[in-house]
Short mmCIF file of C-alpha atoms in Angstrom, two decimals:
data_model
loop_
_atom_site.label_atom_id
_atom_site.label_comp_id
_atom_site.label_asym_id
_atom_site.label_seq_id
_atom_site.Cartn_x
_atom_site.Cartn_y
_atom_site.Cartn_z
CA UNK A 1 14.96 117.39 -18.29
CA UNK A 2 15.12 114.45 -15.88
CA UNK A 3 13.30 111.18 -15.31
CA UNK A 4 11.61 111.09 -11.95
CA UNK A 5 8.80 109.35 -10.11
CA UNK A 6 5.97 111.84 -9.76
CA UNK A 7 6.32 114.61 -7.15
CA UNK A 8 3.77 117.16 -5.85
CA UNK A 9 2.70 118.73 -9.09
CA UNK A 10 2.23 122.41 -9.79
CA UNK A 11 -0.53 123.07 -12.29
CA UNK A 12 0.87 123.32 -15.77
CA UNK A 13 -0.98 126.57 -16.88
CA UNK A 14 27.88 132.55 -5.30
CA UNK A 15 30.35 131.25 -7.44
CA UNK A 16 32.44 133.85 -9.25
CA UNK A 17 31.11 135.00 -12.54
CA UNK A 18 32.91 133.85 -15.63
CA UNK A 19 35.48 136.28 -16.95
CA UNK A 20 33.97 136.27 -20.39
CA UNK A 21 30.28 137.09 -20.60
CA UNK A 22 29.97 137.72 -24.30
CA UNK A 23 27.70 135.30 -26.10
CA UNK A 24 30.49 133.60 -27.95
CA UNK A 25 34.01 134.91 -27.37
CA UNK A 26 35.81 138.19 -26.91
CA UNK A 27 38.34 137.20 -29.57
CA UNK A 28 38.14 139.37 -32.66
CA UNK A 29 38.07 137.73 -36.07
CA UNK A 30 37.77 139.01 -39.62
CA UNK A 31 34.08 138.13 -39.52
CA UNK A 32 33.44 140.13 -36.36
CA UNK A 33 31.57 143.34 -36.97
CA UNK A 34 34.05 146.20 -36.50
CA UNK A 35 33.61 148.26 -33.37
CA UNK A 36 32.46 151.82 -33.88
CA UNK A 37 32.81 154.40 -31.09
CA UNK A 38 29.21 155.41 -31.75
CA UNK A 39 27.89 151.87 -31.30
CA UNK A 40 25.86 151.16 -28.18
CA UNK A 41 27.10 148.06 -26.35
CA UNK A 42 25.10 145.88 -23.96
CA UNK A 43 27.32 145.35 -20.92
CA UNK A 44 26.90 141.74 -19.82
CA UNK A 45 30.03 141.65 -17.65
CA UNK A 46 29.29 139.86 -14.35
CA UNK A 47 25.69 139.29 -15.48
CA UNK A 48 23.60 136.24 -14.67
CA UNK A 49 22.70 134.55 -17.93
CA UNK A 50 20.52 131.75 -19.24
CA UNK A 51 21.82 131.02 -22.73
CA UNK A 52 20.03 128.84 -25.27
CA UNK A 53 22.78 126.57 -26.64
CA UNK A 54 20.47 124.55 -28.89
CA UNK A 55 16.73 124.28 -29.27
CA UNK A 56 16.70 122.02 -26.20
CA UNK A 57 19.90 122.93 -24.35
CA UNK A 58 20.59 125.81 -21.97
CA UNK A 59 23.65 127.05 -20.08
CA UNK A 60 23.57 128.99 -16.80
CA UNK A 61 26.18 131.66 -15.96
CA UNK A 62 26.93 134.24 -13.27
CA UNK A 63 24.88 133.83 -10.09
CA UNK A 64 23.16 130.89 -11.79
CA UNK A 65 26.39 129.00 -12.54
CA UNK A 66 26.37 127.34 -9.11
CA UNK A 67 22.81 126.16 -9.70
CA UNK A 68 23.85 124.61 -13.06
CA UNK A 69 20.44 123.12 -13.92
CA UNK A 70 16.87 124.42 -14.13
CA UNK A 71 15.91 121.48 -11.93
CA UNK A 72 18.16 122.76 -9.12
CA UNK A 73 16.86 126.30 -9.62
CA UNK A 74 13.40 124.87 -8.98
CA UNK A 75 14.64 123.22 -5.76
CA UNK A 76 16.32 126.47 -4.67
CA UNK A 77 13.18 128.50 -5.34
CA UNK A 78 11.17 126.05 -3.19
CA UNK A 79 13.87 125.96 -0.47
CA UNK A 80 14.03 122.18 -0.95
CA UNK A 81 17.24 121.64 1.01
CA UNK A 82 17.55 117.88 0.63
CA UNK A 83 17.06 117.81 -3.13
CA UNK A 84 19.14 120.92 -3.81
CA UNK A 85 22.13 119.60 -1.85
CA UNK A 86 21.48 116.03 -3.05
CA UNK A 87 21.11 114.59 0.46
CA UNK A 88 19.91 111.28 -0.89
CA UNK A 89 19.63 109.56 2.49
CA UNK A 90 16.51 111.67 3.11
CA UNK A 91 14.43 109.84 0.53
CA UNK A 92 10.88 110.36 1.81
CA UNK A 93 8.80 113.46 2.51
CA UNK A 94 8.80 112.68 6.25
CA UNK A 95 12.60 112.28 6.39
CA UNK A 96 13.09 115.51 4.46
CA UNK A 97 10.70 117.42 6.71
CA UNK A 98 12.38 116.07 9.85
CA UNK A 99 15.87 116.99 8.59
CA UNK A 100 14.77 120.50 7.62
CA UNK A 101 13.72 121.13 11.24
CA UNK A 102 17.16 120.19 12.61
CA UNK A 103 19.83 122.81 13.32
CA UNK A 104 21.80 121.66 10.25
CA UNK A 105 18.65 121.74 8.14
CA UNK A 106 17.84 125.27 9.31
CA UNK A 107 21.38 126.42 8.52
CA UNK A 108 21.15 125.07 4.97
CA UNK A 109 17.66 126.55 4.58
CA UNK A 110 18.98 129.99 5.52
CA UNK A 111 21.77 129.58 2.95
CA UNK A 112 19.18 128.80 0.27
CA UNK A 113 17.04 131.77 1.34
CA UNK A 114 20.03 134.09 0.87
CA UNK A 115 20.78 132.61 -2.58
CA UNK A 116 17.13 132.88 -3.61
CA UNK A 117 16.91 136.50 -2.46
CA UNK A 118 20.10 137.44 -4.32
CA UNK A 119 18.85 135.88 -7.56
CA UNK A 120 15.34 137.36 -7.16
CA UNK A 121 16.75 140.89 -6.81
CA UNK A 122 19.15 140.55 -9.73
CA UNK A 123 18.62 141.27 -13.40
CA UNK A 124 18.81 138.05 -15.38
CA UNK A 125 19.45 137.76 -19.11
CA UNK A 126 18.02 135.13 -21.43
CA UNK A 127 20.10 134.87 -24.61
CA UNK A 128 18.62 133.22 -27.69
CA UNK A 129 21.12 133.13 -30.60
CA UNK A 130 19.05 133.59 -33.74
CA UNK A 131 20.97 130.73 -35.36
CA UNK A 132 19.47 128.39 -32.72
CA UNK A 133 15.99 128.48 -34.28
CA UNK A 134 16.97 125.61 -36.62
CA UNK A 135 15.95 127.12 -39.95
CA UNK A 136 12.54 128.52 -39.04
CA UNK A 137 11.57 132.07 -40.04
CA UNK A 138 13.65 135.01 -38.82
CA UNK A 139 12.90 137.96 -41.07
CA UNK A 140 11.04 141.23 -41.37
CA UNK A 141 7.34 141.08 -42.16
CA UNK A 142 6.45 144.02 -44.43
CA UNK A 143 2.72 143.57 -43.87
CA UNK A 144 2.81 143.71 -40.06
CA UNK A 145 6.01 145.80 -39.78
CA UNK A 146 7.48 143.35 -37.31
CA UNK A 147 10.59 141.23 -37.14
CA UNK A 148 9.24 137.67 -36.91
CA UNK A 149 11.19 134.95 -35.11
CA UNK A 150 9.90 131.36 -35.13
CA UNK A 151 11.19 128.39 -33.14
CA UNK A 152 10.05 124.99 -31.88
CA UNK A 153 9.16 124.31 -28.23
CA UNK A 154 8.45 120.79 -27.03
CA UNK A 155 5.03 120.53 -25.39
CA UNK A 156 6.60 119.62 -22.03
CA UNK A 157 8.67 122.86 -22.13
CA UNK A 158 5.64 125.03 -22.82
CA UNK A 159 3.58 126.59 -20.00
CA UNK A 160 0.77 128.81 -21.35
CA UNK A 161 0.26 131.99 -19.29
CA UNK A 162 -1.91 134.86 -20.54
CA UNK A 163 0.21 137.84 -21.57
CA UNK A 164 3.51 135.93 -21.45
CA UNK A 165 5.90 134.89 -24.24
CA UNK A 166 7.10 131.29 -24.37
CA UNK A 167 10.65 130.08 -24.93
CA UNK A 168 12.10 126.60 -24.26
CA UNK A 169 11.79 126.20 -20.45
CA UNK A 170 11.06 129.91 -19.94
CA UNK A 171 7.82 131.89 -19.88
CA UNK A 172 8.40 135.65 -19.72
CA UNK A 173 6.04 138.60 -19.55
CA UNK A 174 7.36 140.99 -22.21
CA UNK A 175 6.39 144.38 -23.56
CA UNK A 176 2.75 144.04 -24.73
CA UNK A 177 3.76 145.38 -28.16
CA UNK A 178 5.45 142.01 -28.74
CA UNK A 179 2.92 139.43 -29.90
CA UNK A 180 3.09 135.65 -29.85
CA UNK A 181 1.42 133.16 -32.19
CA UNK A 182 1.62 129.42 -31.68
CA UNK A 183 0.79 126.40 -33.79
CA UNK A 184 0.50 122.99 -32.13
CA UNK A 185 2.14 120.23 -34.17
CA UNK A 186 2.15 116.44 -33.91
CA UNK A 187 5.14 114.23 -34.72
CA UNK A 188 3.94 110.68 -35.57
CA UNK A 189 7.51 109.36 -35.31
CA UNK A 190 7.75 110.26 -31.62
CA UNK A 191 4.04 110.36 -30.81
CA UNK A 192 4.72 113.75 -29.22
CA UNK A 193 3.41 117.28 -29.62
CA UNK A 194 5.33 120.52 -29.93
CA UNK A 195 4.60 124.17 -30.68
CA UNK A 196 5.88 126.23 -33.58
CA UNK A 197 6.08 129.54 -31.74
CA UNK A 198 6.39 132.88 -33.54
CA UNK A 199 7.06 136.18 -31.80
CA UNK A 200 6.50 139.45 -33.66
CA UNK A 201 8.70 142.36 -32.57
CA UNK A 202 7.63 145.79 -33.90
CA UNK A 203 10.38 147.83 -35.56
CA UNK A 204 10.97 149.98 -38.63
CA UNK A 205 12.34 148.74 -41.95
CA UNK A 206 15.44 150.88 -41.38
CA UNK A 207 16.20 149.08 -38.12
CA UNK A 208 15.28 145.64 -39.46
CA UNK A 209 17.51 145.67 -42.55
CA UNK A 210 20.88 145.45 -40.70
CA UNK A 211 19.37 142.72 -38.53
CA UNK A 212 18.41 140.69 -41.59
CA UNK A 213 21.84 141.25 -43.15
CA UNK A 214 23.62 139.86 -40.07
CA UNK A 215 20.88 137.62 -38.72
CA UNK A 216 22.93 134.47 -37.99
CA UNK A 217 25.49 136.49 -36.01
CA UNK A 218 22.88 138.07 -33.77
CA UNK A 219 20.96 137.11 -30.65
CA UNK A 220 17.72 138.05 -28.95
CA UNK A 221 18.42 139.09 -25.35
CA UNK A 222 15.68 139.45 -22.76
CA UNK A 223 16.47 141.28 -19.53
CA UNK A 224 14.12 140.08 -16.81
CA UNK A 225 13.55 139.29 -13.16
CA UNK A 226 12.56 135.86 -11.92
CA UNK A 227 9.06 135.35 -10.51
CA UNK A 228 8.74 131.65 -9.82
CA UNK A 229 9.47 128.13 -11.05
CA UNK A 230 6.99 125.54 -12.30
CA UNK A 231 7.22 122.15 -13.89
CA UNK A 232 5.34 119.96 -16.33
CA UNK A 233 5.16 116.18 -16.54
CA UNK A 234 4.24 113.61 -19.12
CA UNK A 235 4.01 109.85 -18.84
CA UNK A 236 6.57 107.61 -20.57
CA UNK A 237 6.11 103.93 -19.72
CA UNK A 238 6.13 103.78 -15.88
CA UNK A 239 7.93 107.11 -15.43
CA UNK A 240 6.86 110.72 -15.17
CA UNK A 241 9.17 112.85 -17.30
CA UNK A 242 9.64 116.16 -15.48
CA UNK A 243 10.67 119.43 -17.15
CA UNK A 244 11.38 122.53 -15.09
CA UNK A 245 10.38 125.98 -16.34
CA UNK A 246 11.08 129.53 -15.15
CA UNK A 247 8.55 132.37 -15.11
CA UNK A 248 9.75 135.97 -15.16
CA UNK A 249 8.93 139.58 -16.04
CA UNK A 250 10.98 141.39 -18.68
CA UNK A 251 12.26 144.92 -18.21
CA UNK A 252 13.88 145.23 -21.67
CA UNK A 253 14.60 143.25 -24.81
CA UNK A 254 17.52 143.63 -27.20
CA UNK A 255 18.85 142.30 -30.47
CA UNK A 256 22.64 142.30 -30.27
CA UNK A 257 25.73 141.09 -32.09
CA UNK A 258 26.87 137.77 -30.66
CA UNK A 259 30.55 138.64 -30.33
CA UNK A 260 30.90 142.31 -29.40
CA UNK A 261 27.41 142.82 -27.88
CA UNK A 262 26.62 145.75 -30.19
CA UNK A 263 22.96 146.72 -29.80
CA UNK A 264 20.94 146.64 -33.04
CA UNK A 265 17.54 147.10 -31.40
CA UNK A 266 15.99 147.59 -27.97
CA UNK A 267 12.45 147.89 -26.66
#
């Protein structure tokens, strides 16, 4: 999130990869689930990852580590050379347009095009540790035969798109068997709205039981490809508060152990 004077608004509807790409650490502890040769492991080595570090915080890894922030990913996606490279002397639309047409501007634009193409072609992984849902429901629903995961999304991080699932700053088209239910909530202390979002993932009781037994050690992982970037704004005093959000299409979802990447479930 950043504070910014309003920009052109979209409607609200390669550094080296890190050596360790496990969710937490490759170090084995007594609490780590023991490896079994029959276990299936999700290989995240050299993968590009967006990891939810708290209900508001995210961390970018792999190809995305150079980008560092969702805001800069938005600039990269739009080939906004001056803002991506923080060329602050070009502080008006006219100055930015003029620079982009120079030989230096064209060189930097071509660099951004190559970065954008590489990211667009790559599989990305969104990792949501189940412990990051801050005490909301994460259990099997016997009536609907689904594993239900609830979490809060601030209104400014929520972009409603038909057929897509919402996460903080991400909106991803997932397998249609996964359903989403949302409840809009008002906080009188902050005078702000948020959504209590619940996703329902179909699975059997046999599969769900080990997930429940280890739930705070596990993570939801969504494999997807990036489509586009959007942003939302809301007014705070004289400023527009801007939040940048990614839209993508999922190819697979997993529930895995957070240390050894053992797969408990996939769809």
